[in-house]
mmCIF file of C-alpha atoms and ligand atoms in Angstrom:
data_model
loop_
_atom_site.group_PDB
_atom_site.id
_atom_site.type_symbol
_atom_site.label_atom_id
_atom_site.label_comp_id
_atom_site.label_asym_id
_atom_site.label_seq_id
_atom_site.Cartn_x
_atom_site.Cartn_y
_atom_site.Cartn_z
ATOM 1 C CA MET A 233 -28.486 -6.058 9.273
ATOM 2 C CA ARG A 234 -27.678 -6.053 5.572
ATOM 3 C CA VAL A 235 -24.048 -4.934 5.267
ATOM 4 C CA GLY A 236 -22.301 -4.046 2.007
ATOM 5 C CA VAL A 237 -18.537 -4.538 1.554
ATOM 6 C CA LEU A 238 -16.259 -3.043 -1.118
ATOM 7 C CA THR A 239 -12.523 -3.112 -1.789
ATOM 8 C CA GLY A 240 -11.083 -0.097 -3.589
ATOM 9 C CA GLY A 241 -7.733 1.165 -4.874
ATOM 10 C CA GLY A 242 -4.583 -0.864 -5.433
ATOM 11 C CA ASP A 243 -5.029 -4.449 -4.315
ATOM 12 C CA ALA A 244 -3.023 -5.746 -1.343
ATOM 13 C CA PRO A 245 -2.444 -9.182 0.186
ATOM 14 C CA GLY A 246 -4.826 -9.480 3.141
ATOM 15 C CA LEU A 247 -7.974 -8.072 1.528
ATOM 16 C CA ASN A 248 -9.597 -11.502 1.414
ATOM 17 C CA ALA A 249 -8.775 -12.043 5.086
ATOM 18 C CA VAL A 250 -10.752 -8.886 5.914
ATOM 19 C CA ILE A 251 -13.714 -10.031 3.800
ATOM 20 C CA ARG A 252 -13.653 -13.498 5.387
ATOM 21 C CA ALA A 253 -13.627 -12.033 8.930
ATOM 22 C CA ILE A 254 -16.500 -9.621 8.221
ATOM 23 C CA VAL A 255 -18.631 -12.414 6.762
ATOM 24 C CA ARG A 256 -17.802 -14.971 9.453
ATOM 25 C CA LYS A 257 -18.480 -12.699 12.448
ATOM 26 C CA GLY A 258 -21.343 -10.889 10.720
ATOM 27 C CA GLU A 259 -23.212 -14.142 10.078
ATOM 28 C CA LYS A 260 -22.231 -15.982 13.246
ATOM 29 C CA THR A 261 -22.651 -13.245 15.858
ATOM 30 C CA TYR A 262 -25.029 -10.763 14.283
ATOM 31 C CA ARG A 263 -27.021 -12.884 11.806
ATOM 32 C CA ASP A 264 -26.110 -10.289 9.175
ATOM 33 C CA GLU A 265 -26.588 -10.669 5.461
ATOM 34 C CA ILE A 266 -23.338 -9.553 3.812
ATOM 35 C CA THR A 267 -23.408 -8.222 0.250
ATOM 36 C CA GLY A 268 -20.166 -7.648 -1.630
ATOM 37 C CA PHE A 269 -19.867 -4.964 -4.298
ATOM 38 C CA ALA A 270 -17.620 -5.691 -7.258
ATOM 39 C CA ASP A 271 -14.722 -3.431 -8.254
ATOM 40 C CA GLY A 272 -14.732 -0.858 -5.478
ATOM 41 C CA TRP A 273 -16.987 2.168 -5.678
ATOM 42 C CA ARG A 274 -17.883 1.280 -9.295
ATOM 43 C CA GLY A 275 -19.817 -1.721 -7.973
ATOM 44 C CA VAL A 276 -21.852 0.488 -5.658
ATOM 45 C CA LEU A 277 -22.514 3.019 -8.420
ATOM 46 C CA GLU A 278 -23.702 0.306 -10.776
ATOM 47 C CA GLY A 279 -25.255 -2.083 -8.251
ATOM 48 C CA MET A 280 -22.815 -4.926 -9.114
ATOM 49 C CA VAL A 281 -23.448 -7.222 -6.119
ATOM 50 C CA VAL A 282 -21.522 -10.353 -5.093
ATOM 51 C CA PRO A 283 -23.340 -12.394 -2.416
ATOM 52 C CA LEU A 284 -20.950 -13.288 0.417
ATOM 53 C CA THR A 285 -21.479 -16.209 2.799
ATOM 54 C CA SER A 286 -19.295 -18.127 5.249
ATOM 55 C CA GLU A 287 -19.426 -21.127 2.940
ATOM 56 C CA GLY A 288 -18.550 -19.015 -0.081
ATOM 57 C CA THR A 289 -15.559 -17.416 1.639
ATOM 58 C CA ARG A 290 -13.965 -20.586 2.949
ATOM 59 C CA GLY A 291 -10.347 -20.947 1.839
ATOM 60 C CA ILE A 292 -9.787 -17.285 0.881
ATOM 61 C CA LEU A 293 -7.691 -16.350 3.939
ATOM 62 C CA PRO A 294 -4.298 -17.122 2.289
ATOM 63 C CA ARG A 295 -5.368 -15.889 -1.133
ATOM 64 C CA GLY A 296 -3.855 -12.636 -2.408
ATOM 65 C CA GLY A 297 -5.845 -9.971 -4.193
ATOM 66 C CA THR A 298 -9.585 -9.478 -3.566
ATOM 67 C CA ILE A 299 -12.379 -11.844 -4.571
ATOM 68 C CA LEU A 300 -14.578 -8.762 -5.047
ATOM 69 C CA GLY A 301 -12.267 -7.072 -7.520
ATOM 70 C CA THR A 302 -11.232 -3.447 -7.150
ATOM 71 C CA SER A 303 -10.948 -0.214 -9.115
ATOM 72 C CA ARG A 304 -9.902 3.380 -8.764
ATOM 73 C CA THR A 305 -13.413 4.655 -9.524
ATOM 74 C CA ASN A 306 -14.270 7.932 -7.813
ATOM 75 C CA PRO A 307 -18.042 8.628 -7.565
ATOM 76 C CA PHE A 308 -17.262 12.317 -7.065
ATOM 77 C CA LYS A 309 -15.800 12.433 -10.557
ATOM 78 C CA MET A 310 -19.129 11.509 -12.039
ATOM 79 C CA LYS A 311 -22.178 13.785 -12.327
ATOM 80 C CA GLY A 312 -24.710 12.521 -9.803
ATOM 81 C CA GLY A 313 -22.258 9.900 -8.544
ATOM 82 C CA PRO A 314 -22.859 10.403 -4.797
ATOM 83 C CA GLU A 315 -26.609 10.397 -5.356
ATOM 84 C CA GLN A 316 -26.303 7.172 -7.357
ATOM 85 C CA VAL A 317 -24.365 5.522 -4.509
ATOM 86 C CA GLU A 318 -27.086 6.581 -2.079
ATOM 87 C CA ALA A 319 -29.805 5.293 -4.403
ATOM 88 C CA THR A 320 -28.144 1.875 -4.843
ATOM 89 C CA VAL A 321 -27.733 1.477 -1.081
ATOM 90 C CA ALA A 322 -31.373 2.358 -0.506
ATOM 91 C CA ARG A 323 -32.654 0.205 -3.374
ATOM 92 C CA LEU A 324 -30.779 -2.862 -2.106
ATOM 93 C CA GLY A 325 -31.803 -2.215 1.489
ATOM 94 C CA ILE A 326 -28.195 -1.956 2.648
ATOM 95 C CA ASP A 327 -28.059 -0.707 6.258
ATOM 96 C CA ALA A 328 -24.316 0.036 6.282
ATOM 97 C CA LEU A 329 -21.230 -0.123 4.097
ATOM 98 C CA ILE A 330 -17.714 -1.266 4.994
ATOM 99 C CA ALA A 331 -15.189 0.341 2.645
ATOM 100 C CA ILE A 332 -11.740 -1.281 2.569
ATOM 101 C CA GLY A 333 -9.129 0.880 0.922
ATOM 102 C CA GLY A 334 -6.436 3.507 1.039
ATOM 103 C CA GLU A 335 -6.570 7.293 1.227
ATOM 104 C CA ASP A 336 -8.651 7.559 -1.973
ATOM 105 C CA THR A 337 -11.271 4.901 -1.179
ATOM 106 C CA LEU A 338 -11.576 6.083 2.426
ATOM 107 C CA GLY A 339 -11.620 9.696 1.292
ATOM 108 C CA VAL A 340 -14.716 8.900 -0.771
ATOM 109 C CA ALA A 341 -16.213 7.079 2.221
ATOM 110 C CA GLN A 342 -15.646 10.129 4.395
ATOM 111 C CA LYS A 343 -17.314 12.440 1.874
ATOM 112 C CA LEU A 344 -20.245 10.035 1.466
ATOM 113 C CA PHE A 345 -20.755 9.778 5.232
ATOM 114 C CA GLY A 346 -24.087 11.371 5.981
ATOM 115 C CA ARG A 347 -25.557 10.055 2.766
ATOM 116 C CA VAL A 348 -24.693 6.464 3.728
ATOM 117 C CA SER A 349 -23.643 4.787 6.989
ATOM 118 C CA VAL A 350 -20.048 3.722 6.410
ATOM 119 C CA VAL A 351 -17.096 2.263 8.338
ATOM 120 C CA GLY A 352 -13.578 2.279 6.880
ATOM 121 C CA VAL A 353 -10.817 -0.346 6.943
ATOM 122 C CA PRO A 354 -7.326 0.953 6.045
ATOM 123 C CA LYS A 355 -5.438 -0.926 3.311
ATOM 124 C CA THR A 356 -2.299 -0.182 1.343
ATOM 125 C CA ILE A 357 1.064 -1.775 0.744
ATOM 126 C CA ASP A 358 2.490 1.788 0.950
ATOM 127 C CA ASN A 359 1.795 2.099 4.712
ATOM 128 C CA ASP A 360 1.283 5.840 4.148
ATOM 129 C CA LEU A 361 -2.047 6.243 6.010
ATOM 130 C CA SER A 362 -1.501 8.553 8.986
ATOM 131 C CA GLY A 363 -4.325 7.202 11.143
ATOM 132 C CA THR A 364 -2.885 3.744 11.726
ATOM 133 C CA GLU A 365 0.505 2.454 12.830
ATOM 134 C CA VAL A 366 0.592 0.018 9.946
ATOM 135 C CA THR A 367 -1.687 -1.219 7.177
ATOM 136 C CA PHE A 368 -2.034 -4.837 6.063
ATOM 137 C CA GLY A 369 -0.264 -5.467 2.778
ATOM 138 C CA PHE A 370 2.821 -3.561 3.879
ATOM 139 C CA ASP A 371 4.507 -6.460 5.694
ATOM 140 C CA THR A 372 3.962 -8.725 2.690
ATOM 141 C CA ALA A 373 5.301 -6.163 0.223
ATOM 142 C CA VAL A 374 8.398 -5.655 2.371
ATOM 143 C CA GLN A 375 8.984 -9.405 2.641
ATOM 144 C CA ILE A 376 8.665 -9.815 -1.140
ATOM 145 C CA ALA A 377 11.148 -6.971 -1.660
ATOM 146 C CA VAL A 378 13.609 -8.389 0.891
ATOM 147 C CA ASP A 379 13.473 -11.842 -0.701
ATOM 148 C CA ALA A 380 14.281 -10.178 -4.044
ATOM 149 C CA ILE A 381 17.109 -8.080 -2.553
ATOM 150 C CA ASP A 382 18.643 -11.183 -0.944
ATOM 151 C CA ARG A 383 18.724 -12.716 -4.418
ATOM 152 C CA LEU A 384 20.132 -9.559 -5.983
ATOM 153 C CA HIS A 385 23.078 -9.669 -3.564
ATOM 154 C CA THR A 386 24.380 -13.001 -4.872
ATOM 155 C CA THR A 387 24.201 -12.040 -8.544
ATOM 156 C CA ALA A 388 25.692 -8.580 -7.861
ATOM 157 C CA GLU A 389 28.590 -10.214 -5.973
ATOM 158 C CA SER A 390 29.154 -12.713 -8.766
ATOM 159 C CA HIS A 391 29.481 -9.926 -11.331
ATOM 160 C CA ASN A 392 30.973 -7.126 -9.197
ATOM 161 C CA ARG A 393 27.944 -5.055 -10.098
ATOM 162 C CA VAL A 394 25.832 -2.303 -8.601
ATOM 163 C CA LEU A 395 22.186 -3.361 -8.705
ATOM 164 C CA VAL A 396 19.466 -0.736 -8.385
ATOM 165 C CA CYS A 397 16.174 -2.131 -7.029
ATOM 166 C CA GLU A 398 13.106 0.078 -7.576
ATOM 167 C CA VAL A 399 10.198 -0.557 -5.204
ATOM 168 C CA MET A 400 6.653 0.803 -4.864
ATOM 169 C CA GLY A 401 5.299 3.090 -2.158
ATOM 170 C CA ARG A 402 3.912 6.020 -4.151
ATOM 171 C CA HIS A 403 4.960 9.230 -2.360
ATOM 172 C CA ALA A 404 6.254 7.570 0.810
ATOM 173 C CA GLY A 405 9.417 5.568 1.319
ATOM 174 C CA TRP A 406 8.225 2.981 3.849
ATOM 175 C CA ILE A 407 8.711 -0.084 1.630
ATOM 176 C CA ALA A 408 12.115 1.151 0.450
ATOM 177 C CA THR A 409 13.302 1.939 3.991
ATOM 178 C CA TYR A 410 12.170 -1.310 5.606
ATOM 179 C CA ALA A 411 13.266 -3.492 2.696
ATOM 180 C CA GLY A 412 16.549 -1.592 2.367
ATOM 181 C CA ILE A 413 17.441 -1.983 6.045
ATOM 182 C CA ALA A 414 16.333 -5.624 6.162
ATOM 183 C CA GLY A 415 18.065 -6.353 2.862
ATOM 184 C CA GLY A 416 21.364 -4.713 3.724
ATOM 185 C CA ALA A 417 21.215 -2.055 1.032
ATOM 186 C CA ALA A 418 24.280 0.111 0.424
ATOM 187 C CA TYR A 419 21.972 3.084 -0.078
ATOM 188 C CA ILE A 420 18.237 3.768 0.238
ATOM 189 C CA LEU A 421 16.532 6.611 -1.655
ATOM 190 C CA VAL A 422 13.087 7.794 -0.558
ATOM 191 C CA PRO A 423 10.691 10.624 -1.501
ATOM 192 C CA GLU A 424 11.102 12.089 2.000
ATOM 193 C CA ARG A 425 14.760 12.911 1.292
ATOM 194 C CA PRO A 426 15.440 14.280 -2.261
ATOM 195 C CA PHE A 427 18.850 12.835 -3.061
ATOM 196 C CA ASP A 428 22.178 14.129 -4.361
ATOM 197 C CA VAL A 429 23.315 11.590 -6.931
ATOM 198 C CA ALA A 430 26.949 12.716 -6.494
ATOM 199 C CA GLN A 431 26.721 11.773 -2.807
ATOM 200 C CA VAL A 432 25.265 8.357 -3.669
ATOM 201 C CA CYS A 433 28.113 7.718 -6.102
ATOM 202 C CA GLU A 434 30.717 8.894 -3.586
ATOM 203 C CA SER A 435 29.362 6.405 -1.075
ATOM 204 C CA LEU A 436 29.461 3.576 -3.615
ATOM 205 C CA LEU A 437 33.041 4.461 -4.655
ATOM 206 C CA LEU A 438 34.057 4.395 -0.976
ATOM 207 C CA ARG A 439 32.513 0.938 -0.564
ATOM 208 C CA HIS A 440 34.263 -0.362 -3.638
ATOM 209 C CA GLN A 441 37.614 1.121 -2.525
ATOM 210 C CA LYS A 442 37.240 -0.994 0.605
ATOM 211 C CA GLY A 443 37.078 -3.973 -1.696
ATOM 212 C CA ARG A 444 33.343 -4.567 -1.533
ATOM 213 C CA TYR A 445 32.567 -4.780 -5.223
ATOM 214 C CA ALA A 446 28.835 -5.291 -5.092
ATOM 215 C CA SER A 447 26.230 -2.818 -3.911
ATOM 216 C CA ILE A 448 22.465 -2.876 -3.799
ATOM 217 C CA VAL A 449 20.777 0.516 -4.052
ATOM 218 C CA VAL A 450 17.077 0.506 -3.119
ATOM 219 C CA VAL A 451 15.068 3.371 -4.590
ATOM 220 C CA ALA A 452 11.416 4.178 -3.953
ATOM 221 C CA GLU A 453 9.415 4.889 -7.119
ATOM 222 C CA GLY A 454 8.567 8.351 -5.756
ATOM 223 C CA ALA A 455 12.150 9.319 -4.888
ATOM 224 C CA GLN A 456 13.556 12.306 -6.728
ATOM 225 C CA PRO A 457 16.919 14.020 -7.096
ATOM 226 C CA LYS A 458 17.387 17.357 -5.356
ATOM 227 C CA GLU A 459 17.571 19.296 -8.571
ATOM 228 C CA GLY A 460 15.195 17.294 -10.654
ATOM 229 C CA SER A 461 11.534 16.434 -10.538
ATOM 230 C CA MET A 462 9.835 13.100 -10.071
ATOM 231 C CA VAL A 463 10.226 10.502 -12.815
ATOM 232 C CA VAL A 464 6.872 9.202 -14.063
ATOM 233 C CA GLN A 465 5.883 6.518 -16.502
ATOM 234 C CA SER A 466 3.248 8.775 -18.042
ATOM 235 C CA ARG A 467 1.578 12.095 -17.340
ATOM 236 C CA GLU A 468 -1.910 10.547 -17.451
ATOM 237 C CA VAL A 469 -3.677 10.631 -14.081
ATOM 238 C CA ASP A 470 -6.243 8.294 -12.542
ATOM 239 C CA GLU A 471 -9.642 9.448 -11.157
ATOM 240 C CA PHE A 472 -7.908 10.563 -7.967
ATOM 241 C CA GLY A 473 -5.288 12.614 -9.811
ATOM 242 C CA HIS A 474 -2.373 10.210 -9.310
ATOM 243 C CA VAL A 475 0.268 10.015 -12.064
ATOM 244 C CA ARG A 476 1.778 6.620 -12.888
ATOM 245 C CA LEU A 477 5.118 6.558 -11.040
ATOM 246 C CA GLY A 478 8.136 4.486 -12.093
ATOM 247 C CA GLY A 479 11.372 4.817 -14.018
ATOM 248 C CA ILE A 480 13.606 6.458 -11.404
ATOM 249 C CA GLY A 481 15.600 3.214 -11.195
ATOM 250 C CA ASP A 482 16.728 3.480 -14.820
ATOM 251 C CA VAL A 483 17.658 7.138 -14.447
ATOM 252 C CA LEU A 484 19.644 6.431 -11.291
ATOM 253 C CA ALA A 485 21.469 3.425 -12.773
ATOM 254 C CA ARG A 486 22.497 5.456 -15.802
ATOM 255 C CA GLU A 487 23.872 8.207 -13.565
ATOM 256 C CA ILE A 488 25.780 5.724 -11.382
ATOM 257 C CA ARG A 489 27.274 4.000 -14.427
ATOM 258 C CA GLN A 490 28.346 7.288 -16.003
ATOM 259 C CA ARG A 491 29.781 8.796 -12.806
ATOM 260 C CA THR A 492 31.499 5.741 -11.288
ATOM 261 C CA GLY A 493 32.155 3.483 -14.259
ATOM 262 C CA PHE A 494 30.632 0.571 -12.309
ATOM 263 C CA ASP A 495 28.717 -2.083 -14.200
ATOM 264 C CA THR A 496 25.191 -1.174 -13.051
ATOM 265 C CA ARG A 497 21.850 -2.902 -13.627
ATOM 266 C CA VAL A 498 18.216 -2.273 -12.580
ATOM 267 C CA THR A 499 15.420 -4.463 -11.242
ATOM 268 C CA VAL A 500 11.915 -2.960 -10.911
ATOM 269 C CA LEU A 501 9.829 -5.099 -8.539
ATOM 270 C CA GLY A 502 6.533 -3.482 -9.553
ATOM 271 C CA TYR A 503 3.347 -5.467 -9.055
ATOM 272 C CA VAL A 504 5.083 -8.519 -7.639
ATOM 273 C CA GLN A 505 5.007 -6.529 -4.368
ATOM 274 C CA ARG A 506 1.198 -6.571 -4.405
ATOM 275 C CA GLY A 507 0.642 -10.152 -5.484
ATOM 276 C CA GLY A 508 0.385 -13.504 -3.848
ATOM 277 C CA THR A 509 -0.337 -14.763 -0.373
ATOM 278 C CA PRO A 510 -0.195 -12.432 2.657
ATOM 279 C CA THR A 511 2.324 -12.991 5.451
ATOM 280 C CA ALA A 512 1.053 -14.307 8.779
ATOM 281 C CA PHE A 513 1.328 -10.783 10.224
ATOM 282 C CA ASP A 514 -0.908 -9.370 7.484
ATOM 283 C CA ARG A 515 -3.415 -12.228 7.770
ATOM 284 C CA VAL A 516 -3.799 -11.586 11.506
ATOM 285 C CA LEU A 517 -3.984 -7.782 11.193
ATOM 286 C CA ALA A 518 -6.466 -8.004 8.329
ATOM 287 C CA THR A 519 -8.608 -10.471 10.281
ATOM 288 C CA ARG A 520 -8.581 -8.180 13.332
ATOM 289 C CA PHE A 521 -9.565 -5.213 11.159
ATOM 290 C CA GLY A 522 -12.451 -7.171 9.626
ATOM 291 C CA ILE A 523 -13.821 -8.224 13.015
ATOM 292 C CA ALA A 524 -13.451 -4.670 14.369
ATOM 293 C CA ALA A 525 -15.233 -3.244 11.319
ATOM 294 C CA ILE A 526 -18.358 -5.399 11.637
ATOM 295 C CA ASP A 527 -18.395 -4.683 15.393
ATOM 296 C CA ALA A 528 -18.198 -0.954 14.605
ATOM 297 C CA VAL A 529 -21.179 -1.275 12.272
ATOM 298 C CA HIS A 530 -23.245 -2.844 15.047
ATOM 299 C CA GLU A 531 -22.136 -0.177 17.510
ATOM 300 C CA GLY A 532 -23.177 2.524 15.057
ATOM 301 C CA ALA A 533 -19.613 3.882 14.811
ATOM 302 C CA PHE A 534 -20.163 5.308 11.327
ATOM 303 C CA GLY A 535 -17.845 7.833 9.694
ATOM 304 C CA GLN A 536 -14.983 6.090 11.485
ATOM 305 C CA MET A 537 -12.102 3.832 10.486
ATOM 306 C CA VAL A 538 -10.568 0.964 12.411
ATOM 307 C CA ALA A 539 -6.825 1.320 13.017
ATOM 308 C CA LEU A 540 -3.861 -0.174 14.859
ATOM 309 C CA ARG A 541 -2.460 1.897 17.775
ATOM 310 C CA ASN A 542 0.019 0.432 20.313
ATOM 311 C CA ALA A 543 -0.840 -3.028 19.044
ATOM 312 C CA LYS A 544 -4.512 -2.469 19.876
ATOM 313 C CA ILE A 545 -7.386 -2.008 17.411
ATOM 314 C CA VAL A 546 -8.966 1.421 17.838
ATOM 315 C CA ARG A 547 -11.405 3.604 15.905
ATOM 316 C CA LEU A 548 -10.912 7.152 14.687
ATOM 317 C CA PRO A 549 -12.841 9.546 12.472
ATOM 318 C CA LEU A 550 -12.259 8.976 8.762
ATOM 319 C CA SER A 551 -11.546 12.708 8.423
ATOM 320 C CA GLU A 552 -8.499 12.276 10.689
ATOM 321 C CA ALA A 553 -7.307 9.158 8.917
ATOM 322 C CA VAL A 554 -7.209 10.450 5.375
ATOM 323 C CA ASN A 555 -6.121 14.046 5.852
ATOM 324 C CA SER A 556 -2.356 13.620 5.894
ATOM 325 C CA MET A 557 0.121 11.151 4.446
ATOM 326 C CA LYS A 558 2.314 9.235 6.901
ATOM 327 C CA THR A 559 5.953 9.679 5.863
ATOM 328 C CA VAL A 560 8.962 7.682 6.990
ATOM 329 C CA ASP A 561 10.163 8.357 10.535
ATOM 330 C CA PRO A 562 13.526 10.214 10.283
ATOM 331 C CA GLU A 563 14.882 7.925 13.039
ATOM 332 C CA LEU A 564 14.538 4.989 10.640
ATOM 333 C CA LEU A 565 16.423 6.863 7.919
ATOM 334 C CA GLU A 566 19.234 7.542 10.411
ATOM 335 C CA VAL A 567 19.432 3.832 11.146
ATOM 336 C CA ALA A 568 19.798 3.134 7.423
ATOM 337 C CA GLU A 569 22.537 5.783 7.020
ATOM 338 C CA VAL A 570 24.839 3.964 9.460
ATOM 339 C CA PHE A 571 25.482 1.378 6.747
ATOM 340 C CA TYR A 572 26.223 3.717 3.824
ATOM 341 C CA GLY A 573 29.789 3.986 2.499
HETATM 342 O O1 F6P B 1191 -0.926 2.405 -3.640
HETATM 343 C C1 F6P B 1191 -0.406 1.151 -3.935
HETATM 344 C C2 F6P B 1191 0.376 1.209 -5.210
HETATM 345 O O2 F6P B 1191 0.908 -0.052 -5.456
HETATM 346 C C3 F6P B 1191 1.507 2.227 -5.198
HETATM 347 O O3 F6P B 1191 2.638 1.771 -4.482
HETATM 348 C C4 F6P B 1191 1.755 2.392 -6.676
HETATM 349 O O4 F6P B 1191 2.402 3.602 -6.998
HETATM 350 C C5 F6P B 1191 0.322 2.375 -7.218
HETATM 351 O O5 F6P B 1191 -0.440 1.585 -6.311
HETATM 352 C C6 F6P B 1191 0.188 1.800 -8.600
HETATM 353 O O6 F6P B 1191 -1.153 2.042 -8.991
HETATM 354 P P1 F6P B 1191 -1.881 1.146 -10.122
HETATM 355 O O7 F6P B 1191 -2.150 -0.188 -9.507
HETATM 356 O O8 F6P B 1191 -3.137 1.896 -10.424
HETATM 357 O O9 F6P B 1191 -0.922 1.066 -11.262
#
């Protein structure tokens, strides 16, 4: 078969491991010809092909990012976009597509199913896809954040400071919760629980009264105060309607400084969380997803996505996978709360 592969949405460590697995098993077991498309759905719209071979994908397993490039292009935002995708696939003689992406990329795949034969592979550092226990990219982002938080502890202790660490995660608090628990944060703020800044400050004052002069507060970029609304970098939206989040860390630090008098600083981890080499966990999960995706193509399991359930790789309809966002388990938030104050 001739199989097309695309990577869409925010990049994540592990994408190249998926590509490598698809190519290796596709060529070795199925004698497939694998064609990459550059820059997500834009590459399919415009026919921007990147030939993929086992030889050409040697050495990409530990490499972050995606050798195909990615974008947030949405064919349904363009007049005749879906038809153009269908035409490209037909013109190039592509029998099936494997779309690797988050809710947006897989949402497009689900809507295109019927026009094209497509299998989805879930990807996002946010871990907010309901259909799978975890997505590759998440473990790496958490590890990057924890390494940073470990470093923030020593400088905060040296200066008796409160350090606010803003992490990614869009509208879910998975990265903040995992990194906050693993990093020993004094407080963790997530979109799932709009926060009362007075309560945060009370907790920090209590800590400092006990003589612990340094606190790390981890805040997810999508977290918001009870009374206020989300803090965004700009009102502009991408082709899937997402605003650019970010800035809550500054707002929070200012409030803490004003209300407690503590010397407070901010670190925004930003795109560092998406860069560089994937952890071993993400390399293995991404490889398993890639193998399962090419197997699904050959079993005709189109309109479905591979996923992780009870440590096993399963398949489920794309419609199920992209319909609802997976938010942080309240049990995890209760674990974090034990260490506040
Ligand atoms: O979805 C992954 C993610 O990194 C989010 O955590 C973040 O809010 C968003 O992408 C940033 O999007 P962009 O890369 O388009 O700035």
